[in-house]
Coordinates of C-alpha atoms in Angstrom, one line a residue:
Chain A
M6 CA 17.5 126.4 -85.6
A7 CA 18.0 129.6 -83.7
I8 CA 17.6 131.9 -86.7
S9 CA 14.3 131.5 -88.5
L10 CA 12.7 133.6 -91.2
I11 CA 9.6 135.4 -90.0
R12 CA 8.8 137.0 -93.3
S13 CA 10.4 138.0 -96.6
L14 CA 9.1 141.2 -98.1
K15 CA 9.8 141.8 -101.8
L16 CA 9.8 145.5 -102.5
Q17 CA 11.3 146.0 -105.9
N18 CA 13.5 144.3 -108.5
G19 CA 16.7 146.2 -107.9
K20 CA 18.9 146.2 -104.8
T21 CA 17.7 147.1 -101.3
W22 CA 20.7 149.0 -100.0
A23 CA 19.8 149.8 -96.4
L24 CA 17.1 150.0 -93.7
D25 CA 16.4 151.7 -90.4
F26 CA 13.7 151.4 -87.9
T27 CA 12.0 154.0 -85.7
P28 CA 13.0 154.1 -82.1
Q29 CA 9.6 152.5 -81.3
G30 CA 10.6 149.7 -83.6
N31 CA 7.3 149.7 -85.5
K32 CA 8.3 151.3 -88.8
L33 CA 11.0 150.5 -91.2
A34 CA 12.4 152.9 -93.7
I35 CA 14.1 151.2 -96.7
A36 CA 16.6 152.7 -99.2
S37 CA 16.7 151.2 -102.6
E38 CA 18.4 151.3 -106.0
D39 CA 15.2 152.5 -107.7
H40 CA 15.6 156.0 -106.2
K41 CA 12.8 155.4 -103.7
I42 CA 12.4 155.4 -100.0
K43 CA 9.8 153.0 -98.7
L44 CA 8.1 152.7 -95.4
V45 CA 7.0 149.4 -94.0
E46 CA 4.9 149.1 -90.9
I47 CA 5.2 146.1 -88.6
E48 CA 1.6 145.5 -87.8
S49 CA 2.0 142.3 -85.8
L50 CA 5.1 140.3 -85.4
E51 CA 3.1 137.3 -84.0
K52 CA 0.8 137.3 -87.0
K53 CA 3.7 138.1 -89.4
Q54 CA 1.8 141.1 -90.6
F55 CA 3.8 143.8 -92.4
K56 CA 2.5 146.5 -94.6
L57 CA 4.1 148.8 -97.2
V58 CA 2.5 152.0 -96.0
N59 CA 4.2 154.6 -98.1
V60 CA 6.6 155.3 -100.9
L61 CA 8.1 158.8 -100.5
D62 CA 8.1 161.3 -103.4
D63 CA 10.4 159.5 -105.8
T64 CA 11.2 162.7 -107.7
V65 CA 13.4 164.0 -104.9
H66 CA 16.4 161.7 -105.5
K67 CA 17.8 161.3 -109.0
K68 CA 19.9 158.3 -108.2
A69 CA 19.9 155.3 -105.9
V70 CA 19.1 156.0 -102.2
R71 CA 22.0 154.4 -100.4
T72 CA 21.2 155.0 -96.7
V73 CA 18.4 155.9 -94.3
A74 CA 18.3 156.9 -90.6
W75 CA 15.5 157.9 -88.3
R76 CA 16.2 160.8 -85.9
P77 CA 16.1 159.8 -82.3
H78 CA 13.8 161.6 -79.9
S79 CA 11.9 163.2 -82.6
N80 CA 8.1 163.6 -82.4
P81 CA 6.7 163.2 -85.0
P82 CA 9.4 160.9 -86.3
C83 CA 11.9 162.4 -88.7
L84 CA 13.9 160.6 -91.4
A85 CA 17.1 161.4 -93.2
A86 CA 18.0 159.6 -96.5
G87 CA 21.3 159.8 -98.4
S88 CA 21.6 159.2 -102.1
F89 CA 24.2 158.6 -104.8
D90 CA 22.9 161.9 -106.2
T91 CA 25.1 163.6 -103.5
T92 CA 22.2 165.0 -101.5
V93 CA 20.5 164.1 -98.2
S94 CA 16.8 164.6 -97.8
I95 CA 15.0 165.2 -94.5
W96 CA 11.4 164.0 -94.1
S97 CA 8.8 164.4 -91.4
F98 CA 5.3 163.0 -90.9
A99 CA 2.7 165.4 -92.3
N100 CA 0.5 165.3 -89.2
N101 CA 0.6 164.3 -85.7
D102 CA -1.0 160.9 -86.0
N103 CA 2.4 159.4 -85.7
A104 CA 3.0 161.0 -82.4
I105 CA 4.2 158.3 -80.0
E106 CA 1.0 158.3 -78.0
D107 CA -1.5 156.1 -79.9
D108 CA -4.5 157.8 -81.3
D109 CA -7.7 155.9 -81.8
D110 CA -9.2 158.0 -84.5
D111 CA -7.9 156.2 -87.6
D112 CA -11.0 154.1 -88.1
D113 CA -11.7 154.8 -91.7
A114 CA -9.7 152.8 -94.2
G115 CA -7.9 155.7 -95.9
A116 CA -6.4 157.0 -92.7
G117 CA -3.6 154.5 -92.7
L118 CA -2.0 155.9 -95.8
E119 CA -2.7 159.5 -95.0
A120 CA -1.2 159.0 -91.6
N121 CA 2.0 157.9 -93.2
E122 CA 2.4 160.9 -95.6
M123 CA 5.8 162.5 -95.1
D124 CA 6.7 166.0 -96.0
L125 CA 10.1 167.0 -97.4
M126 CA 11.6 169.3 -94.8
A127 CA 15.0 170.0 -96.2
I128 CA 17.6 168.9 -98.8
I129 CA 21.2 169.0 -97.6
E130 CA 23.8 169.7 -100.3
G131 CA 27.5 170.0 -99.9
H132 CA 29.2 166.7 -100.8
E133 CA 30.8 166.4 -104.1
N134 CA 30.1 162.7 -104.8
E135 CA 27.8 159.9 -103.8
I136 CA 26.6 159.9 -100.1
K137 CA 27.4 156.5 -98.6
G138 CA 26.4 156.8 -95.0
I139 CA 24.5 159.0 -92.6
A140 CA 23.9 158.8 -88.8
W141 CA 22.2 160.9 -86.1
S142 CA 23.8 161.4 -82.8
H143 CA 22.1 159.8 -79.8
D144 CA 20.1 162.9 -78.9
G145 CA 19.3 163.8 -82.5
M146 CA 21.2 167.0 -82.3
F147 CA 23.9 166.2 -84.9
L148 CA 23.7 164.5 -88.3
A149 CA 26.9 163.0 -89.7
T150 CA 27.2 162.4 -93.5
C151 CA 30.0 160.7 -95.5
S152 CA 30.7 160.4 -99.1
R153 CA 33.0 159.1 -101.9
D154 CA 34.6 162.6 -101.7
K155 CA 36.6 161.3 -98.7
S156 CA 35.0 163.7 -96.2
V157 CA 32.7 163.4 -93.2
W158 CA 30.4 166.4 -92.5
I159 CA 28.8 167.1 -89.2
W160 CA 25.6 169.1 -89.3
E161 CA 23.8 170.7 -86.3
T162 CA 20.1 171.0 -86.6
D163 CA 17.0 172.6 -85.0
E164 CA 14.2 170.8 -83.3
M165 CA 12.0 170.7 -86.5
G166 CA 14.8 169.4 -88.7
E167 CA 14.4 172.3 -91.2
D168 CA 17.7 174.1 -90.7
F169 CA 21.0 172.3 -91.0
E170 CA 24.3 174.1 -90.3
C171 CA 27.5 172.4 -91.1
V172 CA 29.7 172.6 -88.0
S173 CA 32.7 170.6 -89.3
V174 CA 34.1 169.0 -92.4
L175 CA 36.5 166.2 -91.6
Q176 CA 38.9 165.3 -94.3
E177 CA 41.6 163.0 -92.9
H178 CA 40.4 159.9 -94.7
S179 CA 42.5 159.3 -97.9
Q180 CA 39.7 157.5 -99.7
D181 CA 35.8 157.1 -99.8
V182 CA 34.1 157.1 -96.5
K183 CA 31.7 154.1 -96.5
D184 CA 29.8 154.5 -93.2
V185 CA 29.4 156.7 -90.1
T186 CA 28.0 155.6 -86.8
W187 CA 27.6 157.4 -83.4
H188 CA 28.2 156.2 -79.9
P189 CA 24.9 155.4 -78.2
S190 CA 25.4 158.0 -75.5
K191 CA 28.4 160.2 -76.2
Y192 CA 29.4 162.6 -79.0
L193 CA 31.8 160.1 -80.4
L194 CA 31.7 159.3 -84.1
A195 CA 33.3 156.4 -86.0
S196 CA 33.8 156.5 -89.8
S197 CA 34.8 153.5 -91.9
S198 CA 36.7 153.9 -95.2
Y199 CA 38.0 152.5 -98.4
D200 CA 41.4 153.4 -97.1
D201 CA 41.1 150.3 -94.8
S202 CA 40.9 152.3 -91.6
V203 CA 38.3 153.4 -89.0
R204 CA 38.6 156.9 -87.6
I205 CA 37.2 158.0 -84.3
W206 CA 36.1 161.7 -84.0
S207 CA 35.2 163.7 -81.0
E208 CA 34.2 167.3 -80.1
F209 CA 37.1 169.0 -78.4
D210 CA 37.4 172.7 -77.6
D211 CA 34.4 173.4 -79.7
D212 CA 35.8 171.7 -82.7
W213 CA 35.6 168.2 -84.1
E214 CA 38.8 166.3 -84.5
C215 CA 40.2 162.8 -85.1
V216 CA 41.1 161.3 -81.8
A217 CA 42.1 157.8 -83.0
V218 CA 42.8 155.8 -86.2
L219 CA 42.1 152.1 -86.1
N220 CA 44.4 150.2 -88.4
G221 CA 44.4 146.5 -88.9
H222 CA 41.9 145.6 -91.6
E223 CA 43.4 144.5 -94.9
G224 CA 40.6 145.8 -97.1
T225 CA 37.9 148.4 -97.3
V226 CA 36.0 148.8 -94.0
W227 CA 32.3 148.8 -94.9
C228 CA 30.6 149.3 -91.6
S229 CA 31.1 149.7 -87.8
D230 CA 28.9 149.7 -84.8
F231 CA 29.4 150.7 -81.1
A232 CA 28.7 148.3 -78.2
K233 CA 25.4 149.2 -76.6
D234 CA 26.0 148.0 -73.1
N235 CA 26.0 150.7 -70.5
S236 CA 29.5 149.9 -69.1
E237 CA 32.3 152.4 -68.9
E238 CA 34.1 150.7 -71.7
T239 CA 33.9 152.1 -75.2
R240 CA 34.0 149.3 -77.8
L241 CA 33.4 149.2 -81.5
C242 CA 33.0 146.3 -84.0
S243 CA 33.9 146.7 -87.7
A244 CA 33.3 144.7 -90.9
S245 CA 35.6 144.6 -93.9
D246 CA 36.3 143.4 -97.4
D247 CA 39.0 141.2 -95.8
S248 CA 36.1 139.0 -94.6
T249 CA 36.8 139.6 -90.9
V250 CA 34.9 141.3 -88.1
R251 CA 37.1 143.0 -85.5
V252 CA 36.3 144.4 -82.1
W253 CA 38.2 147.5 -80.9
K254 CA 38.4 148.9 -77.5
C255 CA 39.4 152.4 -76.2
V256 CA 42.0 151.8 -73.5
E257 CA 43.1 155.3 -72.6
E258 CA 41.9 158.9 -73.0
E259 CA 44.6 161.4 -72.9
P260 CA 44.3 165.0 -71.5
D261 CA 44.5 166.5 -75.0
G262 CA 41.5 164.5 -76.1
Q263 CA 43.4 161.8 -78.1
Q264 CA 42.4 158.2 -77.4
Q265 CA 44.3 155.0 -77.4
W266 CA 42.5 152.1 -79.1
I267 CA 43.5 148.5 -79.4
C268 CA 42.1 145.7 -81.5
E269 CA 40.7 143.5 -78.8
S270 CA 39.6 140.5 -80.9
V271 CA 39.3 139.3 -84.5
L272 CA 36.1 137.3 -84.5
P273 CA 36.1 133.7 -85.7
K274 CA 36.2 133.7 -89.5
A275 CA 32.8 132.7 -90.8
H276 CA 32.4 134.6 -94.0
E277 CA 33.9 133.6 -97.4
R278 CA 33.7 137.0 -99.0
Q279 CA 33.3 140.7 -98.3
I280 CA 31.4 141.6 -95.1
Y281 CA 29.2 144.6 -95.7
S282 CA 27.4 145.1 -92.5
V283 CA 27.7 144.4 -88.8
S284 CA 25.3 145.2 -85.9
W285 CA 25.8 145.0 -82.1
S286 CA 22.6 144.2 -80.1
D287 CA 21.8 145.7 -76.8
D288 CA 22.2 142.3 -75.2
G289 CA 25.8 141.9 -76.5
L290 CA 25.4 139.8 -79.6
I291 CA 27.1 140.8 -82.9
A292 CA 25.5 139.9 -86.3
S293 CA 27.3 140.2 -89.6
T294 CA 26.4 139.7 -93.3
G295 CA 27.8 140.3 -96.7
S296 CA 28.6 139.1 -100.2
D297 CA 28.4 135.4 -99.4
G298 CA 24.8 135.9 -98.3
S299 CA 25.3 134.4 -94.9
I300 CA 24.0 135.8 -91.6
V301 CA 26.5 135.0 -88.7
V302 CA 25.7 135.7 -85.0
Y303 CA 28.6 135.9 -82.5
K304 CA 28.5 135.8 -78.7
E305 CA 31.2 136.9 -76.2
S306 CA 31.6 133.7 -74.2
A307 CA 34.3 135.2 -72.0
P308 CA 35.7 138.8 -72.0
A309 CA 37.2 139.4 -75.5
V310 CA 36.6 135.7 -76.5
W311 CA 34.0 135.4 -79.2
E312 CA 32.3 132.4 -80.7
V313 CA 29.9 131.8 -83.6
V314 CA 26.6 130.9 -82.1
E315 CA 24.6 130.7 -85.4
T316 CA 25.1 130.8 -89.1
R317 CA 22.3 131.1 -91.7
K318 CA 23.5 130.6 -95.2
L319 CA 21.7 131.9 -98.3
A320 CA 19.7 134.5 -96.3
H321 CA 18.5 136.1 -99.5
T322 CA 18.9 132.9 -101.6
V323 CA 21.9 133.4 -103.9
Y324 CA 22.0 137.2 -103.6
E325 CA 24.3 139.4 -101.7
V326 CA 23.1 141.0 -98.4
N327 CA 23.9 144.7 -97.9
E328 CA 22.7 145.4 -94.4
I329 CA 21.8 143.7 -91.2
K330 CA 20.3 145.3 -88.1
W331 CA 19.0 144.2 -84.7
I332 CA 15.7 145.8 -83.9
K333 CA 13.7 145.6 -80.7
V334 CA 10.0 144.9 -81.2
N335 CA 7.9 144.5 -78.0
G336 CA 11.0 143.8 -76.0
R337 CA 12.2 141.1 -78.3
N338 CA 15.3 141.3 -80.4
I339 CA 14.9 140.4 -84.1
L340 CA 17.1 140.8 -87.1
V341 CA 16.3 142.5 -90.3
T342 CA 18.4 142.2 -93.5
A343 CA 18.3 144.1 -96.9
G344 CA 19.4 142.2 -100.0
D345 CA 20.3 142.6 -103.7
D346 CA 17.1 140.6 -104.4
G347 CA 15.0 143.6 -103.6
C348 CA 13.8 142.0 -100.3
I349 CA 13.7 142.9 -96.7
N350 CA 13.9 139.7 -94.6
V351 CA 12.8 139.7 -91.0
W352 CA 14.4 137.0 -88.8
D353 CA 13.6 135.6 -85.4
F354 CA 16.6 134.9 -83.2
Q355 CA 16.4 132.9 -80.0
V356 CA 19.4 132.2 -77.9
L357 CA 19.2 128.5 -77.0
L358 CA 19.2 127.9 -73.3
S359 CA 21.9 125.2 -73.6
Q360 CA 24.3 127.9 -74.8
Chain B
M19 CA 58.7 150.9 -122.4
S20 CA 58.3 147.2 -122.7
D21 CA 57.7 146.8 -119.0
Y22 CA 54.2 145.8 -119.5
L23 CA 53.1 142.4 -120.6
N24 CA 50.8 143.4 -123.3
D25 CA 51.8 146.8 -124.6
N26 CA 52.2 145.7 -128.2
P27 CA 49.7 142.9 -128.7
N28 CA 49.5 140.7 -131.8
V29 CA 46.0 141.3 -133.1
V30 CA 44.2 138.1 -133.5
E31 CA 41.5 137.6 -136.2
E32 CA 38.0 137.2 -134.9
N33 CA 37.7 133.8 -136.4
D34 CA 40.9 132.6 -134.8
L35 CA 39.8 133.3 -131.3
P36 CA 39.7 130.3 -129.1
S37 CA 36.4 128.5 -129.2
R38 CA 34.9 125.1 -128.6
K39 CA 36.2 122.5 -131.1
V40 CA 33.1 121.5 -133.1
S41 CA 32.7 119.5 -136.3
E42 CA 31.5 121.3 -139.4
D43 CA 28.2 119.5 -139.0
D44 CA 27.8 121.0 -135.5
Q45 CA 28.9 124.4 -136.6
L46 CA 26.0 124.6 -138.9
L47 CA 23.7 124.2 -136.0
M48 CA 25.6 126.6 -133.7
G49 CA 23.6 129.6 -132.8
S50 CA 24.5 132.1 -130.1
V51 CA 24.0 129.5 -127.4
G52 CA 26.9 127.1 -127.7
S53 CA 26.7 124.6 -124.9
Q54 CA 26.7 120.9 -125.5
T55 CA 23.3 120.4 -123.9
C56 CA 21.9 123.0 -126.2
L57 CA 23.4 121.3 -129.2
K58 CA 21.9 118.1 -128.1
K59 CA 18.6 119.7 -127.7
K60 CA 18.8 121.2 -131.1
R61 CA 19.6 118.0 -132.7
L62 CA 16.8 116.2 -131.0
L63 CA 14.4 119.0 -131.9
L64 CA 15.6 119.1 -135.5
K65 CA 14.6 115.4 -135.7
I66 CA 11.1 116.3 -134.6
D67 CA 10.8 119.3 -136.8
N68 CA 12.0 117.4 -139.9
S69 CA 8.5 116.0 -140.1
G70 CA 7.4 119.5 -141.1
Q71 CA 8.0 121.2 -144.4
S72 CA 10.5 123.9 -143.3
S73 CA 14.0 123.8 -144.6
V74 CA 16.8 123.0 -142.3
Q75 CA 18.0 126.6 -142.2
Q76 CA 14.6 127.9 -141.2
A77 CA 14.4 125.2 -138.5
V78 CA 17.7 126.2 -137.1
E79 CA 16.6 129.8 -136.9
L80 CA 13.4 128.8 -135.2
L81 CA 15.2 126.6 -132.8
D82 CA 17.5 129.3 -131.9
K83 CA 14.6 131.5 -130.9
M84 CA 12.9 128.7 -129.0
L85 CA 16.1 127.7 -127.1
L86 CA 16.9 131.3 -126.2
L87 CA 13.5 131.7 -124.7
N88 CA 14.2 128.4 -122.9
S89 CA 11.0 128.4 -120.9
A90 CA 8.3 126.8 -123.1
P91 CA 7.3 123.8 -121.0
E92 CA 6.0 121.7 -123.9
L93 CA 9.4 121.9 -125.5
T94 CA 11.0 120.4 -122.4
S95 CA 8.6 117.5 -122.1
D96 CA 8.8 116.7 -125.8
E97 CA 12.5 116.6 -125.6
E98 CA 12.5 114.4 -122.5
S99 CA 10.1 111.9 -124.1
V100 CA 12.3 111.8 -127.2
E101 CA 15.3 111.2 -125.0
E102 CA 13.5 108.5 -123.1
T103 CA 12.7 106.6 -126.2
D104 CA 16.3 107.0 -127.2
G105 CA 17.3 105.4 -123.9
E106 CA 19.5 108.4 -123.0
S107 CA 19.9 109.7 -119.5
L108 CA 17.5 112.3 -118.4
E109 CA 20.0 113.9 -116.0
Q110 CA 21.1 117.4 -116.6
T111 CA 18.6 118.3 -119.2
N112 CA 17.7 121.4 -117.3
E113 CA 20.1 124.0 -118.6
E114 CA 20.0 126.2 -115.5
W115 CA 21.8 123.5 -113.6
E116 CA 24.6 123.2 -116.0
P117 CA 27.8 124.7 -114.8
V118 CA 29.4 127.6 -116.7
D119 CA 32.9 127.0 -117.9
A120 CA 35.8 129.2 -118.8
Q121 CA 35.0 129.0 -122.5
E122 CA 31.5 130.4 -121.9
I123 CA 32.9 133.3 -119.9
Y124 CA 35.4 133.9 -122.7
D125 CA 32.7 133.9 -125.3
L126 CA 30.7 136.4 -123.3
T127 CA 33.6 138.8 -122.8
A128 CA 36.0 138.4 -125.8
H129 CA 33.7 140.3 -128.2
I130 CA 33.5 143.4 -126.0
S131 CA 35.1 146.3 -128.0
D132 CA 38.1 148.0 -126.7
P133 CA 37.2 151.6 -125.8
E134 CA 40.1 153.0 -127.7
H135 CA 40.6 150.6 -130.7
P136 CA 38.1 149.3 -133.2
L137 CA 39.1 145.8 -132.0
S138 CA 37.7 143.4 -129.5
L139 CA 39.2 142.5 -126.1
G140 CA 39.8 138.9 -127.4
Q141 CA 41.6 140.2 -130.5
L142 CA 43.8 142.4 -128.4
S143 CA 44.5 139.5 -126.0
I144 CA 43.2 141.6 -123.1
V145 CA 40.9 138.7 -122.3
N146 CA 42.5 135.3 -122.5
L147 CA 40.9 131.9 -122.1
E148 CA 43.8 130.7 -119.9
D149 CA 43.3 133.6 -117.5
I150 CA 39.7 132.7 -116.6
E151 CA 39.0 130.6 -113.6
V152 CA 35.6 129.2 -112.8
H153 CA 34.5 127.6 -109.5
D154 CA 31.0 126.3 -110.1
D155 CA 29.6 122.9 -109.1
G156 CA 26.5 123.6 -111.1
D157 CA 24.2 123.7 -108.1
Y158 CA 21.5 126.3 -108.8
N159 CA 21.1 127.0 -105.1
K160 CA 24.8 127.7 -104.5
M161 CA 27.0 130.6 -105.3
A162 CA 29.6 130.2 -107.9
E163 CA 32.8 132.2 -108.5
V164 CA 34.4 133.5 -111.7
I165 CA 37.9 135.0 -111.6
I166 CA 39.1 136.9 -114.7
R167 CA 42.6 138.3 -115.0
I168 CA 42.8 140.9 -117.7
T169 CA 45.9 142.2 -119.5
P170 CA 45.3 145.8 -120.6
T171 CA 47.2 147.1 -123.6
I172 CA 47.4 150.5 -122.1
T173 CA 48.9 151.6 -118.8
H174 CA 46.4 154.4 -118.3
C175 CA 44.5 153.7 -115.2
S176 CA 41.0 154.9 -116.1
L177 CA 40.9 152.9 -119.3
A178 CA 41.9 149.7 -117.6
T179 CA 39.1 150.4 -115.1
L180 CA 36.7 151.1 -117.9
I181 CA 37.5 147.7 -119.6
G182 CA 37.1 145.9 -116.3
L183 CA 33.8 147.7 -115.7
G184 CA 32.6 146.7 -119.2
I185 CA 33.4 143.0 -118.4
R186 CA 31.7 143.2 -115.1
V187 CA 28.5 144.7 -116.5
R188 CA 28.5 142.2 -119.4
L189 CA 28.8 139.2 -117.0
E190 CA 26.3 140.5 -114.5
R191 CA 23.7 141.0 -117.2
A192 CA 24.4 137.7 -118.9
L193 CA 24.7 135.3 -116.0
P194 CA 22.3 134.5 -113.1
P195 CA 22.7 136.2 -109.7
R196 CA 24.4 133.3 -108.1
Y197 CA 27.7 134.2 -109.8
R198 CA 30.3 136.3 -108.0
F199 CA 32.8 138.0 -110.3
T200 CA 36.3 138.9 -109.3
I201 CA 38.1 141.0 -112.0
L202 CA 41.8 141.5 -111.6
L203 CA 44.6 142.9 -113.7
K204 CA 47.1 140.3 -114.5
K205 CA 50.2 140.6 -112.3
G206 CA 52.8 142.9 -113.9
S207 CA 50.3 144.3 -116.5
H208 CA 49.8 147.7 -115.0
T209 CA 51.4 150.3 -112.9
S210 CA 48.7 150.6 -110.3
E211 CA 47.3 147.1 -110.2
N212 CA 46.1 147.1 -106.7
Q213 CA 44.3 150.4 -107.0
V214 CA 42.4 149.3 -110.1
N215 CA 41.7 145.8 -108.7
K216 CA 40.2 147.4 -105.6
Q217 CA 37.9 149.7 -107.6
L218 CA 36.7 147.0 -110.0
N219 CA 35.6 144.8 -107.1
D220 CA 34.0 147.5 -105.0
K221 CA 30.3 146.8 -105.3
E222 CA 29.2 150.3 -104.3
R223 CA 31.5 152.1 -106.7
V224 CA 30.4 149.8 -109.5
A225 CA 26.8 150.4 -108.7
A226 CA 27.3 154.2 -108.7
A227 CA 29.3 154.0 -111.9
C228 CA 26.3 152.2 -113.5
E229 CA 24.1 155.2 -112.6
N230 CA 26.5 157.6 -114.4
E231 CA 24.9 158.1 -117.8
Q232 CA 28.1 159.2 -119.5
L233 CA 30.0 156.2 -118.3
L234 CA 27.1 153.9 -119.0
G235 CA 27.0 155.2 -122.6
V236 CA 30.6 154.3 -123.1
V237 CA 30.1 150.8 -121.6
S238 CA 27.0 150.2 -123.8
K239 CA 29.1 151.1 -126.9
M240 CA 31.7 148.6 -125.8
L241 CA 29.1 145.9 -125.3
S242 CA 27.3 146.6 -128.6
T243 CA 29.6 144.3 -130.4
C244 CA 28.8 141.3 -128.2
K245 CA 27.1 138.4 -129.8

């Protein structure tokens, strides 16, 4: 079996909606239905040691926390969390113990918890309804937020993450916007919506505009993720209520900034119900999960030809799985999933040599 | 305005709603749990309890309580030993493994009150036994699917959505997590079928709705008439 469970961490009784890991891959932030944001540290993957190191001030959000995202290139690490209460909270570690250089001065037992104290830096308000997705640009300069109010907002921030200025409100979607995601190296944003489309947004002449609409899914698009290879190609995968995963490719950029995208592939159908989440690894594998509780991993065996390399059913027993992400720990790609059972499951994935 | 299937429903009396055919003898024993296994258990347990002094009625009440708890291990072993001496099969004594059928789904949802009328969804024929589909092989480790097609009496969108939400909340609370529910408006019953169907089956919207106190208050009121 190529997918094997390393550890299942039960965090609460309600749903775990989402997770994100620090760029160093050693801390997970978890968004859950109980209005809380939890931090789990990966102490040792080999020894399967994980530790719940902090639960952030649970009076900040009045409803479920739907989404979390660590800011890239931020020292100390900075976290954004979006809630059904229509706000986004910004958090930063209280002291510098979490600086990327390792300190050796946390010998006393209490230091672990103190080191993981996070201060509330800002609350971002503006959306009219539940926040459904948030994402930082690759350099941490912009934060994108999306909501049931059909809009995507782009915020520019300072180094400390205390001031947020809304630089654009994008309102072309006709229904809820479920998820936003940034290109790994460009100012290119993708938004997925209840209106069955994905829209691509780019900065042009100092303003943000929609440069492409990806139509093809026959149901809500829940999630999308850009390819992380460093090639010139710009590709995106998307997951939908119609139980398919599609891969899209930008084939032309016009002088006026508009882009031509095509649906390059519909991945082999491996899910029976809604697909809620999809993640593209830095070594080219796509993983998906959703209402049927299965994890499916796909590989591109030839350009634009995809095959299923592994399926793991009942990843959170009989519960639905809300999010899946590849994370890199000590140079090794592992999968982490968040389920309705209140668990975070950590999975080892090894590509078999025969494949 | 008779374009809608159920715009002028015949109101059915509560007692005339479809239910399992049971003999009078069985009806006496029927509590809120109505499955055959349960009934069998009750009969067996009644036999045991007859040795005591309590009247049949008291025993039935007691049994109802015990069966609803459904976790006392001594109870299970007692029952199994009784069955063994009776020479009956031991298979499927564990209730959790018993598949749910359309009648059970109907019983769970038909008594929900209509948000507008002082009548239940069953009485107004909004929920109908023949419009319930269950795909369940009874395996505790597998997912099972329930599809309900409802026929709203009103054509107003938000009320149809509210009824659907009430049904979803009721089923999610009453049945184990392995069940996936699809709630749809019956074809031709509503002006904006697709729109309502999409909302009712959007997990995130349902979850957000369940955190809205006002909405939850209305739903709780609808569910307060459930047995």
